[in-house]
PDB file of C-alpha atoms in Angstrom:
ATOM      1  CA  MET A   6       0.000   0.000   0.000  1.00 84.00           C
ATOM      2  CA  GLN A   7       1.123   3.540  -0.685  1.00 91.00           C
ATOM      3  CA  ILE A   8      -0.302   7.010  -0.117  1.00 95.00           C
ATOM      4  CA  ARG A   9       0.239   9.569  -2.851  1.00 96.00           C
ATOM      5  CA  LYS A  10      -1.376  12.578  -4.507  1.00 96.00           C
ATOM      6  CA  ALA A  11      -4.286  11.605  -6.733  1.00 96.00           C
ATOM      7  CA  THR A  12      -3.910  11.582 -10.506  1.00 95.00           C
ATOM      8  CA  ILE A  13      -6.447  11.696 -13.292  1.00 95.00           C
ATOM      9  CA  HIS A  14      -6.175   7.893 -13.526  1.00 94.00           C
ATOM     10  CA  ASP A  15      -7.590   7.585 -10.003  1.00 95.00           C
ATOM     11  CA  LEU A  16     -10.856   9.442 -10.693  1.00 95.00           C
ATOM     12  CA  ASP A  17     -13.134   6.439 -11.248  1.00 94.00           C
ATOM     13  CA  GLY A  18     -11.844   4.638  -8.146  1.00 95.00           C
ATOM     14  CA  MET A  19     -12.160   7.795  -6.049  1.00 96.00           C
ATOM     15  CA  MET A  20     -15.686   8.486  -7.248  1.00 95.00           C
ATOM     16  CA  ALA A  21     -16.775   4.894  -6.623  1.00 94.00           C
ATOM     17  CA  LEU A  22     -15.482   4.934  -3.033  1.00 95.00           C
ATOM     18  CA  ILE A  23     -16.890   8.346  -2.162  1.00 94.00           C
ATOM     19  CA  ASN A  24     -20.279   7.697  -3.709  1.00 93.00           C
ATOM     20  CA  GLU A  25     -20.552   4.269  -2.052  1.00 94.00           C
ATOM     21  CA  TYR A  26     -20.381   6.055   1.315  1.00 92.00           C
ATOM     22  CA  ALA A  27     -22.698   8.791   0.045  1.00 88.00           C
ATOM     23  CA  GLN A  28     -25.350   6.203  -0.837  1.00 92.00           C
ATOM     24  CA  GLN A  29     -25.228   5.088   2.795  1.00 91.00           C
ATOM     25  CA  GLY A  30     -25.778   8.699   3.913  1.00 83.00           C
ATOM     26  CA  LEU A  31     -22.306   8.870   5.474  1.00 85.00           C
ATOM     27  CA  MET A  32     -20.894  11.650   3.280  1.00 84.00           C
ATOM     28  CA  LEU A  33     -21.868  13.965   0.477  1.00 81.00           C
ATOM     29  CA  PRO A  34     -21.681  12.611  -3.075  1.00 85.00           C
ATOM     30  CA  ARG A  35     -19.098  13.984  -5.506  1.00 88.00           C
ATOM     31  CA  SER A  36     -19.510  14.247  -9.264  1.00 90.00           C
ATOM     32  CA  LYS A  37     -16.699  13.489 -11.679  1.00 92.00           C
ATOM     33  CA  LEU A  38     -16.607  17.196 -12.548  1.00 92.00           C
ATOM     34  CA  SER A  39     -16.228  18.144  -8.875  1.00 90.00           C
ATOM     35  CA  LEU A  40     -13.394  15.639  -8.450  1.00 94.00           C
ATOM     36  CA  CYS A  41     -11.666  16.870 -11.610  1.00 94.00           C
ATOM     37  CA  GLU A  42     -11.850  20.482 -10.445  1.00 94.00           C
ATOM     38  CA  THR A  43     -10.400  19.634  -7.031  1.00 94.00           C
ATOM     39  CA  LEU A  44      -8.122  16.717  -7.967  1.00 96.00           C
ATOM     40  CA  HIS A  45      -5.053  18.578  -6.699  1.00 96.00           C
ATOM     41  CA  CYS A  46      -6.594  18.550  -3.195  1.00 96.00           C
ATOM     42  CA  PHE A  47      -6.880  14.760  -3.004  1.00 97.00           C
ATOM     43  CA  SER A  48      -4.578  11.969  -1.926  1.00 97.00           C
ATOM     44  CA  VAL A  49      -5.231   8.277  -2.422  1.00 97.00           C
ATOM     45  CA  VAL A  50      -4.247   5.007  -0.809  1.00 95.00           C
ATOM     46  CA  ILE A  51      -3.208   2.590  -3.529  1.00 93.00           C
ATOM     47  CA  ASP A  52      -3.052  -1.181  -3.344  1.00 86.00           C
ATOM     48  CA  ASP A  53      -0.100  -1.524  -5.666  1.00 75.00           C
ATOM     49  CA  GLN A  54      -0.210  -5.322  -5.418  1.00 68.00           C
ATOM     50  CA  GLY A  55      -3.354  -5.462  -7.534  1.00 50.00           C
ATOM     51  CA  GLU A  56      -3.217  -5.898 -11.273  1.00 44.00           C
ATOM     52  CA  VAL A  57      -6.301  -3.800 -12.031  1.00 41.00           C
ATOM     53  CA  SER A  58      -4.278  -1.087 -13.779  1.00 42.00           C
ATOM     54  CA  GLU A  59      -0.794   0.333 -13.949  1.00 46.00           C
ATOM     55  CA  ALA A  60      -1.776   2.822 -11.243  1.00 52.00           C
ATOM     56  CA  GLY A  61      -2.988   0.113  -8.844  1.00 69.00           C
ATOM     57  CA  THR A  62      -6.349  -0.005  -7.104  1.00 89.00           C
ATOM     58  CA  VAL A  63      -7.678   2.953  -5.124  1.00 94.00           C
ATOM     59  CA  VAL A  64      -8.583   1.602  -1.664  1.00 95.00           C
ATOM     60  CA  GLY A  65      -8.689   4.963   0.104  1.00 96.00           C
ATOM     61  CA  VAL A  66      -9.247   8.614  -0.669  1.00 97.00           C
ATOM     62  CA  GLY A  67      -9.230  11.880   1.225  1.00 97.00           C
ATOM     63  CA  GLY A  68      -9.000  15.542   0.395  1.00 97.00           C
ATOM     64  CA  LEU A  69      -7.408  18.536   2.065  1.00 97.00           C
ATOM     65  CA  HIS A  70      -9.446  21.597   1.139  1.00 94.00           C
ATOM     66  CA  ILE A  71      -8.131  24.997   2.227  1.00 93.00           C
ATOM     67  CA  LEU A  72     -10.931  27.163   3.609  1.00 89.00           C
ATOM     68  CA  TRP A  73      -8.981  30.176   4.856  1.00 88.00           C
ATOM     69  CA  GLU A  74      -5.425  31.242   5.618  1.00 90.00           C
ATOM     70  CA  ASP A  75      -5.420  29.344   8.905  1.00 90.00           C
ATOM     71  CA  LEU A  76      -7.886  26.534   8.248  1.00 93.00           C
ATOM     72  CA  ALA A  77      -8.230  23.484   6.006  1.00 95.00           C
ATOM     73  CA  GLU A  78     -10.761  20.667   5.946  1.00 94.00           C
ATOM     74  CA  VAL A  79     -10.276  16.931   5.650  1.00 96.00           C
ATOM     75  CA  ARG A  80     -13.097  15.930   3.329  1.00 93.00           C
ATOM     76  CA  SER A  81     -14.400  12.935   1.418  1.00 93.00           C
ATOM     77  CA  LEU A  82     -12.372  10.499   3.541  1.00 96.00           C
ATOM     78  CA  ALA A  83     -13.218   6.932   2.530  1.00 96.00           C
ATOM     79  CA  ILE A  84     -11.554   3.522   2.826  1.00 96.00           C
ATOM     80  CA  SER A  85     -12.818   0.524   0.867  1.00 94.00           C
ATOM     81  CA  GLU A  86     -14.509  -2.291   2.759  1.00 90.00           C
ATOM     82  CA  LYS A  87     -11.717  -4.719   1.823  1.00 89.00           C
ATOM     83  CA  ALA A  88      -9.062  -2.386   3.271  1.00 90.00           C
ATOM     84  CA  LYS A  89     -10.822  -1.406   6.517  1.00 89.00           C
ATOM     85  CA  GLY A  90      -9.243  -2.311   9.841  1.00 88.00           C
ATOM     86  CA  LYS A  91      -5.651  -1.909   8.619  1.00 90.00           C
ATOM     87  CA  GLY A  92      -5.116   1.624   9.933  1.00 93.00           C
ATOM     88  CA  LEU A  93      -5.181   3.147   6.451  1.00 95.00           C
ATOM     89  CA  GLY A  94      -7.750   5.807   7.349  1.00 95.00           C
ATOM     90  CA  LYS A  95      -5.574   7.085  10.179  1.00 96.00           C
ATOM     91  CA  LEU A  96      -2.468   7.009   7.969  1.00 96.00           C
ATOM     92  CA  LEU A  97      -4.314   9.004   5.330  1.00 97.00           C
ATOM     93  CA  VAL A  98      -5.428  11.602   7.897  1.00 97.00           C
ATOM     94  CA  ILE A  99      -1.834  11.844   9.179  1.00 96.00           C
ATOM     95  CA  HIS A 100      -0.700  12.384   5.570  1.00 97.00           C
ATOM     96  CA  LEU A 101      -3.271  15.174   5.070  1.00 98.00           C
ATOM     97  CA  VAL A 102      -2.395  16.807   8.408  1.00 97.00           C
ATOM     98  CA  GLN A 103       1.308  16.787   7.460  1.00 96.00           C
ATOM     99  CA  GLU A 104       0.390  18.400   4.146  1.00 96.00           C
ATOM    100  CA  ALA A 105      -1.534  21.111   6.039  1.00 96.00           C
ATOM    101  CA  GLN A 106       1.462  21.695   8.319  1.00 95.00           C
ATOM    102  CA  GLU A 107       3.787  22.008   5.317  1.00 94.00           C
ATOM    103  CA  LEU A 108       1.432  24.647   3.910  1.00 94.00           C
ATOM    104  CA  GLY A 109       1.705  26.596   7.189  1.00 94.00           C
ATOM    105  CA  LEU A 110      -1.908  26.118   8.273  1.00 95.00           C
ATOM    106  CA  GLN A 111      -2.833  26.352  11.952  1.00 95.00           C
ATOM    107  CA  ARG A 112      -5.904  24.104  12.114  1.00 95.00           C
ATOM    108  CA  VAL A 113      -7.572  21.264  10.255  1.00 97.00           C
ATOM    109  CA  MET A 114     -11.285  20.567  10.614  1.00 94.00           C
ATOM    110  CA  SER A 115     -13.711  17.866   9.608  1.00 94.00           C
ATOM    111  CA  LEU A 116     -17.469  17.509   9.527  1.00 90.00           C
ATOM    112  CA  THR A 117     -18.081  13.870  10.300  1.00 91.00           C
ATOM    113  CA  TYR A 118     -20.265  11.125  11.717  1.00 88.00           C
ATOM    114  CA  GLN A 119     -17.111   9.288  12.848  1.00 91.00           C
ATOM    115  CA  GLN A 120     -16.293  11.163  16.065  1.00 94.00           C
ATOM    116  CA  THR A 121     -14.341   8.321  17.694  1.00 96.00           C
ATOM    117  CA  PHE A 122     -12.152   7.846  14.620  1.00 96.00           C
ATOM    118  CA  PHE A 123     -11.258  11.537  14.448  1.00 96.00           C
ATOM    119  CA  GLU A 124     -10.620  11.671  18.202  1.00 97.00           C
ATOM    120  CA  LYS A 125      -8.022   8.924  17.645  1.00 96.00           C
ATOM    121  CA  CYS A 126      -6.483  11.282  15.065  1.00 96.00           C
ATOM    122  CA  GLU A 127      -6.230  14.052  17.721  1.00 96.00           C
ATOM    123  CA  PHE A 128      -9.298  16.060  16.652  1.00 97.00           C
ATOM    124  CA  TYR A 129     -11.763  17.453  19.194  1.00 97.00           C
ATOM    125  CA  VAL A 130     -15.402  18.505  18.916  1.00 96.00           C
ATOM    126  CA  VAL A 131     -16.306  22.174  18.363  1.00 95.00           C
ATOM    127  CA  GLN A 132     -19.514  24.027  17.611  1.00 90.00           C
ATOM    128  CA  LYS A 133     -20.121  24.575  13.895  1.00 82.00           C
ATOM    129  CA  GLU A 134     -20.669  28.256  14.627  1.00 81.00           C
ATOM    130  CA  THR A 135     -16.931  28.560  15.378  1.00 84.00           C
ATOM    131  CA  LEU A 136     -16.213  27.732  11.716  1.00 82.00           C
ATOM    132  CA  PRO A 137     -17.754  30.630   9.774  1.00 68.00           C
ATOM    133  CA  HIS A 138     -15.491  30.186   6.741  1.00 58.00           C
ATOM    134  CA  LYS A 139     -16.746  26.632   6.289  1.00 56.00           C
ATOM    135  CA  VAL A 140     -20.373  27.472   6.981  1.00 52.00           C
ATOM    136  CA  TRP A 141     -20.540  30.398   4.558  1.00 47.00           C
ATOM    137  CA  LYS A 142     -18.329  28.882   1.866  1.00 53.00           C
ATOM    138  CA  ASP A 143     -19.722  25.352   1.555  1.00 55.00           C
ATOM    139  CA  CYS A 144     -22.512  24.650   4.017  1.00 52.00           C
ATOM    140  CA  VAL A 145     -24.960  27.257   2.725  1.00 49.00           C
ATOM    141  CA  ASN A 146     -25.092  25.355  -0.587  1.00 55.00           C
ATOM    142  CA  CYS A 147     -25.600  21.932   1.017  1.00 58.00           C
ATOM    143  CA  ALA A 148     -28.950  20.133   1.026  1.00 60.00           C
ATOM    144  CA  LYS A 149     -28.487  19.538   4.778  1.00 60.00           C
ATOM    145  CA  PHE A 150     -28.198  23.260   5.599  1.00 55.00           C
ATOM    146  CA  PRO A 151     -29.249  24.526   8.117  1.00 59.00           C
ATOM    147  CA  SER A 152     -30.131  21.178   9.725  1.00 63.00           C
ATOM    148  CA  CYS A 153     -26.756  19.479   9.405  1.00 68.00           C
ATOM    149  CA  ASP A 154     -26.302  16.582  11.810  1.00 76.00           C
ATOM    150  CA  GLU A 155     -22.581  16.104  11.237  1.00 84.00           C
ATOM    151  CA  ILE A 156     -20.134  16.687  14.083  1.00 89.00           C
ATOM    152  CA  ALA A 157     -17.624  19.528  13.658  1.00 91.00           C
ATOM    153  CA  MET A 158     -14.119  18.604  14.801  1.00 94.00           C
ATOM    154  CA  ILE A 159     -10.798  20.472  14.833  1.00 96.00           C
ATOM    155  CA  ARG A 160      -7.162  19.534  15.166  1.00 97.00           C
ATOM    156  CA  ASP A 161      -4.724  22.262  16.119  1.00 95.00           C
ATOM    157  CA  LEU A 162      -1.415  21.982  14.320  1.00 94.00           C
ATOM    158  CA  ALA A 163       1.997  22.472  15.820  1.00 79.00           C
ATOM    159  CA  PRO A 164       3.819  25.416  14.251  1.00 70.00           C
ATOM    160  CA  THR A 165       6.594  24.459  11.878  1.00 62.00           C
ATOM    161  CA  THR A 166       9.659  26.421  10.981  1.00 56.00           C
ATOM    162  CA  ALA A 167      10.137  26.635   7.265  1.00 53.00           C
ATOM    163  CA  ALA A 168      13.652  26.206   5.957  1.00 44.00           C
ATOM    164  CA  ILE A 169      15.051  29.512   4.722  1.00 41.00           C
TER     165      ILE A 169
END
C-alpha cells in the first residue's frame, strides 16, 4: 500500500469509493466534474499489489481543502470495505495533516459522523458556529443546511519552521 497525490487515472476509483459512502448517507456525493476540479486537493491510498491497472487499485481517498489562511478541511475520507481495519484511514489523515502543516496552516477541521475515529487522530469537537469560513463557503449550498447533523471537529497543528 502507498499514499500519494491523486492523478487523473484515479478518478473512477475515487468516485466509486466516495459515492458508495454517500449512498449510505455517510458523506456527500461527488460528481466526476467536482473531483476533476479539485483533484489537486486529493490523496489516495493505492493497493499496488493489484493488477487492475498500472496505477494500482484505489482503496482509500481523502481531500485537504483549504478554507482560509489558517484553516483546512479533511473531506471525502473513505476507505474501501476490503481495506478497513488496517489503519489506512488514520495514515491518510496523518498524511493530510502533514500536508496542512507544510502549507503553514494552523488548524484542520472535519465535519463527520465518525467522532471516535477523528478523536483517535487528535481532533476534538467544536460548535459549527466557530467555523464561519466553512459554513458560509460550503454549508450554505448543502442540502443539509441549516439542519446538518454532522459533528464539527478540529485539530490544532503544531507550528513548523520553514527552511530559509
